[in-house]
Coordinates of C-alpha atoms in Angstrom, one line a residue:
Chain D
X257 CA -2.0 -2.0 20.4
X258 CA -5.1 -1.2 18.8
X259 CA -8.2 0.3 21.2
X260 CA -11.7 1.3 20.5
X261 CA -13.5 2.8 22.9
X262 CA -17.2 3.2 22.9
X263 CA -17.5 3.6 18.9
X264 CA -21.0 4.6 17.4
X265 CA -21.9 4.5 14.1
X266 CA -25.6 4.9 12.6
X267 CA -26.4 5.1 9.0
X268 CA -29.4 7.0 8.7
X269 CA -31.8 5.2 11.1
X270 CA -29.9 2.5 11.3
X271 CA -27.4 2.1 14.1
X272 CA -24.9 -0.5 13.2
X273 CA -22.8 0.4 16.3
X274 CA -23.7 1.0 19.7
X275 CA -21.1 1.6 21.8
X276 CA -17.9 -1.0 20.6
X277 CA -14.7 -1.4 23.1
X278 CA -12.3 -3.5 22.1
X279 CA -8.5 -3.7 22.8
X280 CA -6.3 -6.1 20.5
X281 CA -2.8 -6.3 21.8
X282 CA 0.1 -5.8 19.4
X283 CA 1.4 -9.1 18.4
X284 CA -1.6 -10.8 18.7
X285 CA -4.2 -12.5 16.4
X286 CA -7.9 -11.0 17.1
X287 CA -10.6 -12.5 15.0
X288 CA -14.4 -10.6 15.5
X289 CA -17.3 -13.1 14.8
X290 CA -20.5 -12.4 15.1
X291 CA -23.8 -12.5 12.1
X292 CA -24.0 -10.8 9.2
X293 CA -24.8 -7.3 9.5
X294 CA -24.0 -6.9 12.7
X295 CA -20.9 -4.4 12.2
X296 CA -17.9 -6.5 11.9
X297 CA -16.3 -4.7 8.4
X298 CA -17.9 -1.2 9.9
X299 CA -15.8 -1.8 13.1
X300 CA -12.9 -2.4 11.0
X301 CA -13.4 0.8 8.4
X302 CA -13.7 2.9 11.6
X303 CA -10.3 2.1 12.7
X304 CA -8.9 2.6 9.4
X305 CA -10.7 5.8 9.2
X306 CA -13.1 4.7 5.8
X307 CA -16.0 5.1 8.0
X308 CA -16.0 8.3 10.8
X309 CA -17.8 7.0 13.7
X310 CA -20.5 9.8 14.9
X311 CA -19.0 8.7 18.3
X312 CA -16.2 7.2 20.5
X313 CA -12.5 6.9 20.0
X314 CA -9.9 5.0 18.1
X315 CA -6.1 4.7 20.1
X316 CA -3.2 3.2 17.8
X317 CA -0.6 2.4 20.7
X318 CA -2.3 4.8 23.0
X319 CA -2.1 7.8 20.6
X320 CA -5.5 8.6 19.5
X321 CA -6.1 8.3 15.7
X322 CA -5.4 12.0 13.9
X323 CA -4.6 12.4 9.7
X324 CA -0.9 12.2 10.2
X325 CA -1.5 9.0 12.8
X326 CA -4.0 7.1 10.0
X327 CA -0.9 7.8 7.6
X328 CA 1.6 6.7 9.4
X329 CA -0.2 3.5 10.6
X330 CA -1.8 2.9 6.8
X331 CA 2.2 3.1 5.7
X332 CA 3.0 -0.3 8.3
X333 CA -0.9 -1.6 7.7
X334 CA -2.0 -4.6 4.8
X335 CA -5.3 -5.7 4.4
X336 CA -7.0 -8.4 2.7
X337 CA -10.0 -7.3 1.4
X338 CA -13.4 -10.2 1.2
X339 CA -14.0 -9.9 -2.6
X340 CA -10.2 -9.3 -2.8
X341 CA -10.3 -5.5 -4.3
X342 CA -7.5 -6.1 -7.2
X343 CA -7.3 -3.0 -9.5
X344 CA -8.8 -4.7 -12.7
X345 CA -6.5 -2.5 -15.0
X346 CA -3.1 -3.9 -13.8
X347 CA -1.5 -7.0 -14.1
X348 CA -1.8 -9.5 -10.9
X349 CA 2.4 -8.7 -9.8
X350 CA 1.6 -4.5 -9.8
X351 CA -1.3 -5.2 -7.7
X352 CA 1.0 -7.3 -5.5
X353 CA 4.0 -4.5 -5.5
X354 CA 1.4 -1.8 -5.7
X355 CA 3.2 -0.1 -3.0
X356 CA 6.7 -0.8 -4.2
X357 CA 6.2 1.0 -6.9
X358 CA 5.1 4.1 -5.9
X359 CA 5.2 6.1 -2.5
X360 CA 7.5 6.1 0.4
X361 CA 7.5 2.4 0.1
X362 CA 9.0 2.7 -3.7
X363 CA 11.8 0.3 -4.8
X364 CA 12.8 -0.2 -8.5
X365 CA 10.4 -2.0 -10.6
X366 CA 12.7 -5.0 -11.4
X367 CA 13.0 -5.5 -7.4
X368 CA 9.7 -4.8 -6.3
X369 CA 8.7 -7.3 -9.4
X370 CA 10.6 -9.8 -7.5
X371 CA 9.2 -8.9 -4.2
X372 CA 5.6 -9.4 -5.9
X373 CA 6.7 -13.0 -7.2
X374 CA 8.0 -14.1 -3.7
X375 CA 4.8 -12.8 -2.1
X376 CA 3.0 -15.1 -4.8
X377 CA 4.4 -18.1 -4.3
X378 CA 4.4 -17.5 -0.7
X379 CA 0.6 -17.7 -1.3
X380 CA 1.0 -21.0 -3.5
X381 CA 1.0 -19.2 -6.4
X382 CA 3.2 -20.3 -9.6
X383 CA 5.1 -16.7 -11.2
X384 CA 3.3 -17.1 -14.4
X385 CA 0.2 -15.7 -13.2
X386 CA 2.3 -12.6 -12.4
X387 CA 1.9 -11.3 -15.9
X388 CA -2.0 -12.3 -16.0
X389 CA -4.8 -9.9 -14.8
X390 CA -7.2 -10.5 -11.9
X391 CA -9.9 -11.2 -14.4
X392 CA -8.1 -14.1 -15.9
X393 CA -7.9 -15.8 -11.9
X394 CA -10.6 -17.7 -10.4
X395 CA -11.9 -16.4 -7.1
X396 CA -9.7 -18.2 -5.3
X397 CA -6.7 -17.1 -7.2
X398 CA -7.7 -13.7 -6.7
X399 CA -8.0 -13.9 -3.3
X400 CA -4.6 -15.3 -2.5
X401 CA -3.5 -12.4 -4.3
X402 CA -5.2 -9.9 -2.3
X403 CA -3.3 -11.6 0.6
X404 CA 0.2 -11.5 -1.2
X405 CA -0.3 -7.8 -1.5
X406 CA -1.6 -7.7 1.9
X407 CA 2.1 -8.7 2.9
X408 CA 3.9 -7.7 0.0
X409 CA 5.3 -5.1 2.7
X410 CA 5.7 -7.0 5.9
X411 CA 3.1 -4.9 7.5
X412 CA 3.4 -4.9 11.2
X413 CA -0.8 -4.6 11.4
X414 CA -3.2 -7.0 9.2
X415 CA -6.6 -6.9 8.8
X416 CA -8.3 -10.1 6.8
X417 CA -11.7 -9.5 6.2
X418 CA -13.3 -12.9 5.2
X419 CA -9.5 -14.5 4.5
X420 CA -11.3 -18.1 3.7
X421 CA -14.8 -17.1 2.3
X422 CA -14.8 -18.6 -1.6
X423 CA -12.1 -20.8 -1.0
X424 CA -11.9 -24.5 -1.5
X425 CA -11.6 -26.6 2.3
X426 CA -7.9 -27.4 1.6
X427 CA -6.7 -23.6 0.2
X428 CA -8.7 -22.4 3.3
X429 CA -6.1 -24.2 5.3
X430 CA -3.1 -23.2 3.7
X431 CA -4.6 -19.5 4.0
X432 CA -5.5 -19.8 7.6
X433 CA -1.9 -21.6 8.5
X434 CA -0.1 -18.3 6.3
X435 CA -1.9 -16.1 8.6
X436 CA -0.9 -17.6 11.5
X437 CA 2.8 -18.0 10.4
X438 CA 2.7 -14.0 9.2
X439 CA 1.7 -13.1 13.0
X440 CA 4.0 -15.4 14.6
X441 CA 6.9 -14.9 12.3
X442 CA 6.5 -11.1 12.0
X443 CA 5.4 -10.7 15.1
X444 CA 2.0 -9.1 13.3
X445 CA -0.8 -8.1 15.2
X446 CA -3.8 -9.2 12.8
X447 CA -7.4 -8.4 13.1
X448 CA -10.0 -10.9 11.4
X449 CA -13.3 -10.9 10.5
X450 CA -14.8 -14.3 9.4
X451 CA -17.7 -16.8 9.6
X452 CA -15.9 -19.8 9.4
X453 CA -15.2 -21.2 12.8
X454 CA -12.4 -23.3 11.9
X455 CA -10.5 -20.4 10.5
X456 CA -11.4 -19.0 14.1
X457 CA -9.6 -21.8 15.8
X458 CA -6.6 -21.5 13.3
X459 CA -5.7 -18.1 13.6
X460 CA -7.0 -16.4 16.6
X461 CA -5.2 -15.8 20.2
X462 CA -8.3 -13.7 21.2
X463 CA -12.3 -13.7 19.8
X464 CA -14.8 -11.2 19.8
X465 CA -18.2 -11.6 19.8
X466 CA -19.7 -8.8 18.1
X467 CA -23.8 -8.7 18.0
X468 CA -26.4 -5.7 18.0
X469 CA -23.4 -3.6 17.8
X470 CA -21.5 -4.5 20.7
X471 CA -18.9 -6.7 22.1
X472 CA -20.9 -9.5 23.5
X473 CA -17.6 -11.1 24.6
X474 CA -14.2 -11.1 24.6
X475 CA -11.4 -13.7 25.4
X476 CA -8.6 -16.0 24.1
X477 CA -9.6 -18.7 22.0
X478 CA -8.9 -21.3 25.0
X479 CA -12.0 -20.5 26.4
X480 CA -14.2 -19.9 23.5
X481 CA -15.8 -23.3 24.0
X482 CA -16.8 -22.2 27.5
X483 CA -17.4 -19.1 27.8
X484 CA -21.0 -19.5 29.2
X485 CA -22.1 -16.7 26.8
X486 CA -25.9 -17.7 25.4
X487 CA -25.0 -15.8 22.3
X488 CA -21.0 -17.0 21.9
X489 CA -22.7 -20.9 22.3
X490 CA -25.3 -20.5 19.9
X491 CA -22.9 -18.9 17.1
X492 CA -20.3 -21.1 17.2
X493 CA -22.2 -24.5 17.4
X494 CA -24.8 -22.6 14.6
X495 CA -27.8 -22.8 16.6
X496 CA -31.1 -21.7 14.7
X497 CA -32.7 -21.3 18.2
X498 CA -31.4 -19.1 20.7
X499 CA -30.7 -15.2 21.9
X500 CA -29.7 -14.6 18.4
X501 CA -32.8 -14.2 15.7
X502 CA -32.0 -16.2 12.3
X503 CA -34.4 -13.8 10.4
X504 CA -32.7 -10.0 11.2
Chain H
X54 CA -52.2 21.9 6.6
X55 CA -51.6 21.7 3.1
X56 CA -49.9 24.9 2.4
X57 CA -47.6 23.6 5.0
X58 CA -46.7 20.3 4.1
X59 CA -46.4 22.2 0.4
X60 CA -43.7 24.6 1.6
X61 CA -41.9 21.7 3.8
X62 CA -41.9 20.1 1.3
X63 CA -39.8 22.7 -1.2
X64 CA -37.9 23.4 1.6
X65 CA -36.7 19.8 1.6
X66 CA -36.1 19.9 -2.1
X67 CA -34.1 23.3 -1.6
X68 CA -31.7 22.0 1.6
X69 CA -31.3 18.6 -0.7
X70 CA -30.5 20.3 -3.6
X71 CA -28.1 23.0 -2.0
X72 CA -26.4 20.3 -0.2
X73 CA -25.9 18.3 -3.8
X74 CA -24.5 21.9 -5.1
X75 CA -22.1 22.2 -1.7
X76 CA -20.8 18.4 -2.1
X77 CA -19.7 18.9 -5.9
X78 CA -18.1 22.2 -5.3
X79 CA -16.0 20.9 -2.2
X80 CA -15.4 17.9 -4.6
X81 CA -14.1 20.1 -7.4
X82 CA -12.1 22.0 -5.0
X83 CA -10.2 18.8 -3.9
X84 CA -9.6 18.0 -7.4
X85 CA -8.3 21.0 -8.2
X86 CA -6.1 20.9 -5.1
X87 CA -5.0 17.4 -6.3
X88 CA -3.9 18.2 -9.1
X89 CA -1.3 20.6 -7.6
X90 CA -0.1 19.2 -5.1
X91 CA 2.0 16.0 -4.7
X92 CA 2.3 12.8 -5.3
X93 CA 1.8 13.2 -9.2
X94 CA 0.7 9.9 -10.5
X95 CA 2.3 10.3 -14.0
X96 CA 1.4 6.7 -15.6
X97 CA -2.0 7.1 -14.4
X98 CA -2.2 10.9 -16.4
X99 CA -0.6 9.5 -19.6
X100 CA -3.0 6.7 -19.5
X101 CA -6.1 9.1 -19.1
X102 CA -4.3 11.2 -22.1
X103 CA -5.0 8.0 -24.4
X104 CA -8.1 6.9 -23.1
X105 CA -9.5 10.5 -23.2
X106 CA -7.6 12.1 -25.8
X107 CA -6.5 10.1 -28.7
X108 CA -9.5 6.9 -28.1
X109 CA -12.0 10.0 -28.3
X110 CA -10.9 11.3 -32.0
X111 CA -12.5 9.2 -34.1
X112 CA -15.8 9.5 -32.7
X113 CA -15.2 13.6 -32.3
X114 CA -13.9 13.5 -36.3
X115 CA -16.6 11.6 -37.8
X116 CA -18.9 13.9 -35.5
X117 CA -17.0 17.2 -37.4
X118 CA -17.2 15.9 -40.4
X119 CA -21.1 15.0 -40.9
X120 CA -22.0 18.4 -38.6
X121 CA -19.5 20.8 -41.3
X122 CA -21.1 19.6 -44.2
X123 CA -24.6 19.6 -43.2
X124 CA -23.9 23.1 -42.0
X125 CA -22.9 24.0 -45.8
X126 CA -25.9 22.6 -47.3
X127 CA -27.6 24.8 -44.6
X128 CA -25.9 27.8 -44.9
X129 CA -25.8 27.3 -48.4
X130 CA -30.0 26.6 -48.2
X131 CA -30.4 29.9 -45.9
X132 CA -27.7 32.3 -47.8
X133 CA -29.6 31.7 -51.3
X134 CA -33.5 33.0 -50.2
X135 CA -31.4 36.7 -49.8
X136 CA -28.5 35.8 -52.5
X137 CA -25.8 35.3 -49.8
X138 CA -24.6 32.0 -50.8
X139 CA -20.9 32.9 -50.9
X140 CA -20.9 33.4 -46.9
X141 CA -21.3 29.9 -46.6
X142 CA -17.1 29.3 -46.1
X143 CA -17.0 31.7 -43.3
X144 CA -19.8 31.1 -41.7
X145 CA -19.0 27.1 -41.9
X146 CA -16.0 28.1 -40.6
X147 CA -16.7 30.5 -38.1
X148 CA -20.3 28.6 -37.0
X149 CA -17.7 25.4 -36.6
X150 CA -14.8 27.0 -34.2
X151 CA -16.8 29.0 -32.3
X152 CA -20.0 26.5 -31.7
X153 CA -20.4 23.5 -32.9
X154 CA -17.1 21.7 -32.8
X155 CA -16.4 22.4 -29.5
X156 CA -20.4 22.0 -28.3
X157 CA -20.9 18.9 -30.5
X158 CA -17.0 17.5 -29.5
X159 CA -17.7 18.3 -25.9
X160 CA -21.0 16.3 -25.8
X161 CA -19.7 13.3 -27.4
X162 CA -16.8 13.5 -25.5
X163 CA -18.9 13.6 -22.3
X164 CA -21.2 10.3 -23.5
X165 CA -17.9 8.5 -24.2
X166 CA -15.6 9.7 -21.5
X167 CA -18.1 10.3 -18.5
X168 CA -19.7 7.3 -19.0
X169 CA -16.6 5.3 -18.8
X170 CA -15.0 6.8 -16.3
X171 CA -18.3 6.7 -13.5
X172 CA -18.7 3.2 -14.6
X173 CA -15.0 2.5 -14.1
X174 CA -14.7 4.6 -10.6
X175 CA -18.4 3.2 -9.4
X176 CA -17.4 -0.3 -9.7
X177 CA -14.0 0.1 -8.1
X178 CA -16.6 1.5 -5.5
X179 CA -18.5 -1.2 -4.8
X180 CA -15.8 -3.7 -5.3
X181 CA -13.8 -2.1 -2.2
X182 CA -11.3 -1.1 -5.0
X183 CA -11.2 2.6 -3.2
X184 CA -11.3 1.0 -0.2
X185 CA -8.3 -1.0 -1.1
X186 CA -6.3 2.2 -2.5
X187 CA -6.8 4.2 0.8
X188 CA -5.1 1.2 2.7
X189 CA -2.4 1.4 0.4
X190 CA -1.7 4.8 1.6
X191 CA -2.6 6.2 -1.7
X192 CA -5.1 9.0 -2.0
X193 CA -8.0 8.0 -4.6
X194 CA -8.9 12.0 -5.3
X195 CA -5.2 11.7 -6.6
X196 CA -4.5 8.4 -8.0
X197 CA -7.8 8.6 -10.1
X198 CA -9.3 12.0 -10.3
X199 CA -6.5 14.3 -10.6
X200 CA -4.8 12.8 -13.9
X201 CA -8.5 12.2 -15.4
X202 CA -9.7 15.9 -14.8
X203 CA -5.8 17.4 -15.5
X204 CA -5.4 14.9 -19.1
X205 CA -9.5 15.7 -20.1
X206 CA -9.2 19.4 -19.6
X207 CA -5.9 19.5 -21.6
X208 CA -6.6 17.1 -24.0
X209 CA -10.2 18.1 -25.0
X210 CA -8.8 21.4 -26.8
X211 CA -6.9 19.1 -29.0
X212 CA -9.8 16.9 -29.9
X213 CA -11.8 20.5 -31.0
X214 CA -9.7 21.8 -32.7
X215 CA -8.8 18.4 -35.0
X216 CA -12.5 18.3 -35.0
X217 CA -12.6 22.1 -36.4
X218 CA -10.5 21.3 -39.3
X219 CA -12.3 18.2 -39.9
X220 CA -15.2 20.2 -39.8
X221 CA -14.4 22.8 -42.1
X222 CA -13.1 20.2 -44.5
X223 CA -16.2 18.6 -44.4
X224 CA -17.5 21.9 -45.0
X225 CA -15.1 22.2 -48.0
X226 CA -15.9 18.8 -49.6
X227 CA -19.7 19.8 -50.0
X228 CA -19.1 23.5 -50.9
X229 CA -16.4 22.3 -53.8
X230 CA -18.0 18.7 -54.2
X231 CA -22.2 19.9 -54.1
X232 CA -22.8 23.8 -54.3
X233 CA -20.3 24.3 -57.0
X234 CA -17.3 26.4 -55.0
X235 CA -14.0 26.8 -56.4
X236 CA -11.5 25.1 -54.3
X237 CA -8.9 28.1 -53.7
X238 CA -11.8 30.6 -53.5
X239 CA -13.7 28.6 -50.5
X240 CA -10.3 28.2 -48.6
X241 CA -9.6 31.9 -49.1
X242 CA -12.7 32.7 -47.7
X243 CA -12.4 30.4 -44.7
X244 CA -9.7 32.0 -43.9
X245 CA -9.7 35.2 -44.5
X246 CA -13.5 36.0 -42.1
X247 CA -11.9 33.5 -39.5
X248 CA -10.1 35.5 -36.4
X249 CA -8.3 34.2 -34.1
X250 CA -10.2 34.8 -30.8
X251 CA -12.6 32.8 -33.2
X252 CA -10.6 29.8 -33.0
X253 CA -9.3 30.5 -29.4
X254 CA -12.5 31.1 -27.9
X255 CA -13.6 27.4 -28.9
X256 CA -10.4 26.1 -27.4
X257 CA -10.9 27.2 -24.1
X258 CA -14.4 26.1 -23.9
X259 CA -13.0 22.7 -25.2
X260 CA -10.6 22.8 -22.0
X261 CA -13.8 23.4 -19.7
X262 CA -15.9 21.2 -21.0
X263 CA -13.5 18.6 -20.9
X264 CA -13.0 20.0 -16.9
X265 CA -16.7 19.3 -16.3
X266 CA -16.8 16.2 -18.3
X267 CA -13.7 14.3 -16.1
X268 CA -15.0 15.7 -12.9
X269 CA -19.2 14.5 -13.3
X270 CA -17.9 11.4 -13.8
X271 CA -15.7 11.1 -11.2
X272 CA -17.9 12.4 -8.5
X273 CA -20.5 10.2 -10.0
X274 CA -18.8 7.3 -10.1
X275 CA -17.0 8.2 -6.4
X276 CA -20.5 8.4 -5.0
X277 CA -22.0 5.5 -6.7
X278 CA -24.4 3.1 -5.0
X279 CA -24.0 -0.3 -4.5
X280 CA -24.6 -3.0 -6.9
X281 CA -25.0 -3.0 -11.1
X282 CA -28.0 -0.7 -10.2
X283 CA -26.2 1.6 -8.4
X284 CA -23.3 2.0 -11.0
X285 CA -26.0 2.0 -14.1
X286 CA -27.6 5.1 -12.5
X287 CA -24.4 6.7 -11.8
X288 CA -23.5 5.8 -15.4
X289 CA -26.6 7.3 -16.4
X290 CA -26.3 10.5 -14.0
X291 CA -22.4 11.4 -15.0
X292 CA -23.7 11.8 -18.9
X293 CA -27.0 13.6 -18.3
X294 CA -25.2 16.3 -15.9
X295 CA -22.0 17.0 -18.2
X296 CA -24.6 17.3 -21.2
X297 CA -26.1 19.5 -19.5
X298 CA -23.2 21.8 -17.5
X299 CA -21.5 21.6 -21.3
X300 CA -24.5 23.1 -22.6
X301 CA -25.5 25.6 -19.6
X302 CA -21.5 26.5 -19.9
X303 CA -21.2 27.1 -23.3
X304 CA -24.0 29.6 -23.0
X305 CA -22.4 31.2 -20.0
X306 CA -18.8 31.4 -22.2
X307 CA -20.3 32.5 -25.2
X308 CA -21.8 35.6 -23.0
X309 CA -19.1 36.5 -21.5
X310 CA -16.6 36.1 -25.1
X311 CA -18.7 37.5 -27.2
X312 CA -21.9 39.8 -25.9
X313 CA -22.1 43.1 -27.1

């Protein structure tokens, strides 16, 4: 179980969080929606421990998170990344098996080259882009990569920060259905961040609304459609008018 | 009011400076620390070796060779208004291994190497790359800094001293080819006037040059700002500061090797 309780986080003069509590249960699919700029990817760099909140607390299974806890949770953790983050200088299957090959996680090359083509196909990807480098792929391409290294270790915690943004309507469904296998196959407890409100209805168990640097509201995906919340209504039917300002 | 606002206003520059200062020495501190302690990412130090090392020599070589023989024709030039033209060997030689090969080497080293390597780090910056690396569990102070800093530093003494022979035959080309030198006699006298803390002196400030010249760009490129804009300017920043560490260390080095 992953818990945040009361994070801040200001850069400069501006504060992107203002007090976030949010408790994702293990096993579960959480997806955050909320504007742009309004802290979604800040939340999730907090918990990983890219961003130090200036306040509040982050608890991984009710142990609050230390050095040794971030390793330990960053050695069971995958994360898909919105522009995808391949290392330009290797070739797409050592980005996939990037932690196969070196590390706790180490296996020999020809087996964690293996591993890396599974992973790719399990993303609809044919083996020979294995040997190709993230360059040669299209956005797309590069992003379903990001996702096959995101599992390439059957992490036990995901986070997919913008899994469908860049993708064509049909690959966005095959994306969003491999994310919701991964959870309920591996019993993964995923966090999301996206825009797209039918990747929302795919993948989540829970939403949370985040605006103005707080939860705005919280609750499985049952009861998105009436949750009564001005500024839940207004997001997810894409309402210019309402609590939420279109020009922030 | 004004006397005020003109003394707030160099305090600000002094607490922002000192603060840069503080954040590059705990940076080179956690280099340094990488380097020594484990994991030891071998492939990405060999790599480094080549890109820094052997991709650097021709541009350091060419460098020697134009920079020894316009230091004959100079020497030669300077030595005839008081009849010393025969010192021109040594003194290319000694002018070459103690100065300007490793100076001149270390400068184009650091427009070749710390340019590449804060345009390589700052866009892995702002294209989450770093980001990416930490969730893999791997440390980016190790997996890119350490090998760069450990391969320039060790490599960089290699490139001055090819670039001192280099030199010194460039040197030898103009004194035999132009100024009318004997062959044997102009080697003789390179070698005989040449010591060796000559020659070691400019090898160990080829190892920290090529120290300062890894680790600008690294920090540069690690605290680069967003976008092309924010990479061209750390681009821009890494070369400018390890010109100009290269040149305030070579000063410092040179006092403390060779003042009286």
């Amino acid at each position: 179980m992953i818990e945040l309780t009361d994070i801040h986080k200001s850069f400069g003069s501006k504060h992107v969080l203002r007090g976030v509590n949010l408790t994702v249960p293990t096993g579960t699919s959480t997806v955050i929606i909320g504007g742009s700029g309004t802290g979604k990817s800040v939340t999730l760099k907090c918990i990983l421990g890219l961003v130090t909140p200036d306040q509040g607390e982050v608890r991984i299974n009710g142990a609050p998170m230390t050095d040794d806890g971030r390793e330990a949770f960053l050695e069971r953790f995958g994360m898909l990344f919105q522009g995808a983050a391949l290392f330009d200088s290797l070739p797409i299957w050592q980005n996939v098996a990037f932690r196969l090959l070196r590390g706790n996680l180490k296996r020999p090359k020809a087996e964690a080259r293996e591993i890396a083509i599974e992973k790719l196909r399990r993303v609809g990807l044919t083996p020979d882009v294995a040997n190709l480098f993230p360059a040669e792929l299209s956005g797309g391409m590069q992003k379903r990569v990001g996702l096959a290294r995101a599992i390439a270790t059957d992490p036990q915690v995901i986070f997919f920060d913008e899994p469908t943004t860049g993708l064509d309507p049909i690959m966005a469904g095959v994306i969003n259905d491999l994310i919701r296998e991964i959870v309920t196959e591996m019993g993964a407890t995923a966090m999301t961040i996206t825009h797209d409100m039918s990747s929302v209805r795919a993948i989540s168990d829970n939403v949370a609304m985040l605006h103005e640097g707080v939860i705005k509201w919280t609750g499985p995906i049952a009861d998105l459609d009436q949750s009564g919340d001005p500024y839940v209504d207004q997001f997810i039917h894409g309402r210019a008018t309402g609590p939420i300002a279109a020009v922030r | 009011m004004a006397v005020a606002r003109t003394l707030g206003g160099i305090g600000r520059v002094t607490l922002g400076s000192m603060a840069s200062i503080g954040r590059a020495a705990l940076f080179m501190i956690r280099a340094v620390a990488a380097i020594f302690t484990p994991p030891f990412y071998v492939r990405e130090f060999w790599h480094a070796l080549l890109t820094i090392g052997y991709f650097s020599l021709p541009v350091v070589g060419l460098t020697a060779l134009f920079t020894g023989a316009a230091l004959a024709l100079q020497i030669y030039a300077g030595g005839s208004r008081f009849q010393a033209e025969s010192v021109v060997p040594s003194i290319v030689a000694i002018g070459m291994v103690r100065e300007l090969g490793p100076v001149l080497g270390g400068l184009m080293v650091a427009a070749r190497v710390a340019s590449s390597v804060a345009a390589e780090i700052g866009t892995m910056k702002v294209t989450e790359q770093i980001d990416a690396l930490v969730t893999l569990s791997t440390d980016p102070m190790r997996y890119l800094t350490a090998p760069r800093v450990l391969a320039a530093t060790l490599t960089v003494p290699v490139l001055v001293a090819v670039g001192d022979i280099i030199g010194i035959f460039g040197g030898y080309l103009v004194g035999t080819g132009k100024l009318g030198f004997n062959a044997s006699t102009y080697l003789q006298n390179t070698v005989t006037y040449l010591e060796f803390w000559d020659v070691g002196s400019g090898l160990v400030k080829g190892a920290v040059f090529g120290f300062l010249i890894a680790l600008t760009g690294c920090y540069y490129g690690m605290n680069s700002g967003r976008g092309a804009q924010g990479v061209g300017r750390a681009t821009k920043s890494a070369v400018v500061a390890a010109s100009v560490l290269i040149l305030a260390a070579n000063y410092v080095l040179t006092e403390v090797f060779f003042a009286a």
